[in-house]
């Protein structure tokens, strides 16, 4: 592997590989049949696809507007070559074929890197002549005042996040406006999680002009209601009768989100090799904050927080049927060290 990444690094610096080195790269691409199928690489078109990717690599590495990669691009080469570049290229091609703004959903649990992926894709897509805007389901949370009223009516909604805490009407309105490619700016909401003592609230809207691609990410983006029989013997932490009732109600509320999901043109899933890694990753992040003298939740607080989300929409219940029933276009597995696992189309 080290030799292959050396070839890619040199190519990124402008050193043209030999025919033998190109064949080595092609053999590596074709060896993983699921990944090759995902990126539509074959023995016939492989060398041309690799050359196109290398050209995009050079452009990205020579662009000062790409600090996420240029600051430590040596270490990021495997992800850059194996995931970010081919995914950006596919999204751009799909938008051109669609002939209107494309909405690409990114679904991922906490800690899987969905926000970072969206930001990186935005920068790479700019090199492909695309204007992408990053948008999160979090940006459509109801206002602090609305959520306080909601919690007054339903004390179980102690945290934002589950179905019912978003302004779905506003989300549908904004995505429809972006898809229509208006010549006037579209005002998109933004949400600051640090406001209201961490409860978060809306901040000033951001004007967006003629975005060709919308990267719409979130922990529940694209999730659909499942059969209620799945809750007869649910996984932990859905343990009590009250837990089960809460899970059932959240499942039913997902139906309100279906008109929003219908606006997605594509959906990519960031899938940890074990859903419980989200808890561990969040605990590590909070511990790092505490070690720096900043406010951070204790391990027990993080556990309560993450378990709240699992009680609402448990990944073990909702993710497999979404993948099996064709609700996802691309699956990107995330290993325990947050490295890249398998990449495939279901």
XYZ file of C-alpha atoms in Angstrom:
346
model
C 0.000 0.000 0.000
C 2.787 2.413 0.860
C 4.164 2.071 -2.676
C 0.769 2.842 -4.196
C 0.310 5.968 -2.103
C 3.824 7.029 -3.061
C 2.781 6.848 -6.715
C -0.293 8.963 -5.992
C 1.710 11.524 -3.983
C 4.243 11.890 -6.761
C 1.462 12.249 -9.312
C -0.076 14.964 -7.165
C 3.270 16.790 -7.319
C 3.179 16.611 -11.097
C 5.461 13.587 -11.594
C 3.884 11.449 -14.313
C 3.813 7.741 -13.386
C 5.172 5.054 -15.649
C 2.907 2.682 -17.539
C 3.767 -0.006 -14.992
C 2.794 2.265 -12.109
C -0.525 3.122 -13.766
C -1.247 -0.570 -14.147
C -0.481 -1.081 -10.448
C -3.007 1.605 -9.535
C -5.585 0.044 -11.842
C -5.021 -3.412 -10.379
C -5.574 -1.998 -6.895
C -8.808 -0.324 -7.960
C -10.144 -3.485 -9.599
C -9.111 -5.787 -6.734
C -11.970 -4.482 -4.587
C -14.924 -5.349 -6.808
C -17.530 -3.558 -4.678
C -15.550 -0.325 -4.605
C -14.790 -0.567 -8.319
C -18.511 -1.003 -9.004
C -19.324 1.965 -6.777
C -16.950 4.211 -8.745
C -17.898 2.548 -12.056
C -14.332 1.520 -12.815
C -13.734 -1.338 -15.228
C -10.695 -2.839 -16.933
C -11.702 -0.953 -20.076
C -12.166 2.529 -18.638
C -9.938 2.230 -15.576
C -6.806 3.969 -16.853
C -8.834 6.900 -18.163
C -10.703 7.215 -14.849
C -7.454 7.134 -12.900
C -5.961 9.843 -15.112
C -9.046 12.026 -14.584
C -8.783 11.554 -10.831
C -5.090 12.421 -10.880
C -5.829 15.639 -12.772
C -8.387 16.606 -10.136
C -5.894 15.671 -7.408
C -3.321 18.068 -8.829
C -5.841 20.883 -9.067
C -6.965 20.366 -5.488
C -3.487 20.252 -4.046
C -2.523 23.439 -5.861
C -5.526 25.383 -4.585
C -5.044 27.480 -1.437
C -8.819 27.343 -0.780
C -8.451 23.691 0.237
C -6.875 23.947 3.717
C -8.518 20.732 4.869
C -6.220 18.854 2.539
C -3.234 21.056 1.746
C -2.220 21.484 5.386
C -1.558 17.781 5.867
C -2.203 16.266 2.478
C 0.470 13.592 2.844
C -1.590 11.890 5.540
C -4.890 12.465 3.732
C -3.844 10.973 0.406
C -5.560 7.573 0.969
C -8.913 9.203 1.801
C -8.484 11.841 -0.861
C -7.732 9.322 -3.595
C -10.041 6.499 -2.506
C -13.126 8.448 -1.452
C -13.276 12.238 -1.677
C -12.172 12.664 -5.303
C -14.256 9.876 -6.890
C -17.337 10.779 -4.841
C -17.111 14.451 -5.790
C -16.697 13.513 -9.440
C -19.769 11.270 -9.367
C -21.883 13.956 -7.720
C -20.777 16.508 -10.314
C -21.579 14.172 -13.206
C -25.001 13.406 -11.728
C -25.773 17.114 -11.454
C -24.825 17.727 -15.076
C -27.089 14.895 -16.210
C -29.922 16.118 -13.991
C -29.785 19.612 -15.545
C -30.933 21.271 -12.326
C -29.529 21.698 -8.807
C -28.878 18.313 -7.200
C -29.590 17.565 -3.549
C -27.162 15.014 -2.143
C -28.052 13.671 1.303
C -25.426 12.459 3.764
C -26.677 10.237 6.593
C -24.393 9.412 9.479
C -24.410 8.837 13.215
C -22.567 11.117 15.607
C -18.826 11.063 15.020
C -18.879 9.524 11.550
C -17.594 12.707 9.903
C -20.609 13.733 7.842
C -20.065 17.476 8.356
C -16.377 17.203 7.472
C -17.204 15.138 4.382
C -19.676 17.770 3.203
C -17.131 20.563 3.679
C -14.440 18.687 1.774
C -16.786 17.777 -1.064
C -17.829 21.417 -1.317
C -14.215 22.453 -1.938
C -13.450 19.674 -4.406
C -16.667 20.313 -6.321
C -15.554 23.911 -6.807
C -12.619 22.528 -8.806
C -15.163 20.786 -11.025
C -17.005 24.022 -11.725
C -19.793 23.333 -9.234
C -21.156 25.711 -6.602
C -22.101 23.594 -3.594
C -23.746 24.688 -0.373
C -23.518 22.714 2.875
C -26.762 22.391 4.784
C -27.571 20.380 7.905
C -30.807 19.034 9.302
C -29.639 20.890 12.432
C -30.170 24.187 10.613
C -33.889 23.423 10.604
C -34.328 22.951 14.324
C -37.283 24.827 15.697
C -36.361 27.998 17.549
C -35.425 27.858 21.202
C -38.807 29.319 22.174
C -40.646 26.761 20.036
C -38.661 23.886 21.497
C -39.287 25.139 25.029
C -43.004 25.039 24.282
C -42.599 21.605 22.740
C -40.781 20.325 25.814
C -43.494 21.816 28.023
C -46.040 19.739 26.107
C -43.801 16.638 25.970
C -41.135 16.555 28.751
C -39.509 13.549 27.086
C -38.037 15.860 24.430
C -35.347 17.033 26.823
C -32.828 17.423 23.964
C -33.156 18.630 20.396
C -32.717 16.071 17.648
C -35.575 13.574 17.476
C -38.452 13.792 15.005
C -40.689 16.673 15.931
C -37.917 19.099 16.898
C -37.383 20.299 13.305
C -39.323 22.802 11.238
C -40.131 20.438 8.376
C -42.214 22.995 6.494
C -39.291 25.400 6.411
C -36.897 22.649 5.298
C -39.182 21.650 2.423
C -39.586 25.267 1.392
C -35.831 25.928 1.349
C -34.913 22.751 -0.539
C -37.627 23.378 -3.116
C -36.332 26.885 -3.648
C -32.756 25.631 -4.061
C -33.864 22.938 -6.526
C -35.653 25.562 -8.628
C -32.346 27.383 -9.302
C -33.746 30.895 -8.779
C -31.733 33.897 -9.904
C -32.505 35.626 -6.601
C -30.736 34.574 -3.387
C -32.325 31.833 -1.303
C -32.229 32.582 2.413
C -31.216 29.463 4.304
C -31.440 29.199 8.100
C -28.429 28.644 10.295
C -28.359 27.199 13.814
C -25.773 27.886 16.537
C -25.566 25.015 19.035
C -23.612 27.107 21.535
C -26.423 29.580 22.183
C -28.895 29.381 25.097
C -26.400 27.615 27.367
C -25.898 24.862 24.819
C -29.576 24.432 23.922
C -28.917 26.271 20.644
C -30.986 28.707 18.636
C -31.378 30.208 15.190
C -29.011 32.904 13.979
C -29.203 35.142 10.921
C -30.172 33.484 7.652
C -27.497 33.088 4.993
C -28.166 34.117 1.380
C -27.217 31.497 -1.209
C -27.095 32.365 -4.892
C -27.519 29.722 -7.614
C -26.080 26.682 -5.889
C -25.755 23.789 -8.317
C -25.377 21.182 -5.554
C -26.808 21.009 -2.032
C -24.950 18.774 0.439
C -27.633 18.037 3.034
C -26.294 16.126 6.035
C -27.658 14.917 9.328
C -28.015 12.056 11.783
C -31.510 11.119 10.571
C -31.510 12.350 6.960
C -33.413 9.861 4.834
C -34.602 7.592 7.656
C -38.061 6.128 7.081
C -40.704 4.642 9.384
C -40.408 0.907 9.990
C -42.976 -1.731 10.881
C -44.049 -1.489 14.500
C -43.373 -5.174 15.013
C -39.681 -4.244 15.152
C -40.366 -2.772 18.595
C -41.751 -5.980 20.097
C -38.260 -6.975 21.238
C -36.180 -3.834 20.671
C -32.463 -3.516 21.381
C -31.017 -1.679 24.373
C -31.412 1.080 25.536
C -35.106 0.702 24.609
C -35.847 -1.266 27.744
C -38.953 -0.063 29.587
C -42.540 0.254 28.461
C -42.070 4.024 28.438
C -38.961 3.655 26.249
C -40.898 1.511 23.797
C -43.774 3.982 23.669
C -41.344 6.835 22.988
C -39.646 4.849 20.208
C -43.002 4.031 18.624
C -44.050 7.682 18.635
C -40.753 8.818 17.112
C -41.137 6.169 14.420
C -44.618 7.461 13.578
C -43.390 11.060 13.467
C -40.869 10.081 10.798
C -43.795 9.968 8.385
C -43.867 13.767 8.572
C -40.333 13.814 7.127
C -41.099 11.756 4.017
C -42.022 14.804 1.863
C -38.641 16.278 2.801
C -36.732 13.097 1.970
C -38.532 12.942 -1.381
C -36.525 16.014 -2.409
C -33.232 14.111 -2.095
C -31.712 13.045 -5.394
C -29.052 10.862 -3.785
C -28.263 9.539 -0.303
C -24.851 8.497 0.980
C -24.610 6.562 4.249
C -21.612 6.811 6.574
C -21.858 3.498 8.424
C -19.670 2.745 11.469
C -18.581 -0.887 11.688
C -20.413 -0.948 15.039
C -23.095 1.628 15.851
C -21.886 1.748 19.468
C -18.709 3.461 18.289
C -20.690 6.720 18.221
C -20.837 6.674 22.008
C -17.127 6.019 22.331
C -16.197 8.700 19.790
C -18.367 11.274 21.558
C -16.860 10.412 24.930
C -13.353 10.826 23.510
C -14.266 14.236 22.055
C -15.754 15.461 25.332
C -12.761 14.151 27.309
C -10.423 16.052 24.985
C -12.398 19.235 25.605
C -12.197 18.759 29.371
C -8.449 18.141 29.195
C -8.076 21.523 27.459
C -9.957 23.264 30.243
C -13.137 23.718 28.217
C -16.609 22.657 29.218
C -17.301 19.074 28.292
C -19.849 16.473 29.258
C -18.864 13.649 31.578
C -18.855 10.078 30.255
C -22.160 9.480 32.062
C -23.709 12.598 30.516
C -22.549 11.551 27.051
C -24.017 8.101 27.575
C -27.386 9.582 28.549
C -27.249 11.937 25.563
C -26.410 9.258 22.991
C -28.842 6.755 24.488
C -31.581 9.368 24.115
C -30.980 9.389 20.349
C -30.858 5.583 20.226
C -34.182 5.366 22.057
C -35.675 7.740 19.500
C -34.339 6.175 16.283
C -32.175 3.157 17.027
C -29.613 2.586 14.252
C -29.886 -1.184 14.613
C -33.573 -0.919 13.726
C -33.612 1.815 11.086
C -30.380 1.499 9.075
C -30.564 -2.115 7.781
C -34.029 -1.796 6.174
C -33.068 1.536 4.625
C -30.069 -0.090 2.934
C -31.881 -3.302 2.014
C -34.880 -1.503 0.507
C -32.886 0.697 -1.837
C -33.040 3.895 0.184
C -29.275 4.461 -0.035
C -27.172 5.036 -3.147
C -23.749 4.606 -1.564
C -22.478 3.050 1.688
C -19.169 4.188 3.172
C -18.091 2.087 6.125
C -16.155 3.792 8.928
C -13.728 1.719 10.993
C -13.144 2.089 14.733
C -10.143 4.379 14.099
C -12.366 6.436 11.770
C -10.502 5.103 8.783
C -12.110 4.119 5.505
C -13.684 0.687 5.353
C -15.682 -0.834 2.524
C -17.290 1.383 -0.110
C -20.166 -0.079 -2.071
C -23.538 0.426 -3.711
C -26.248 -1.690 -2.052
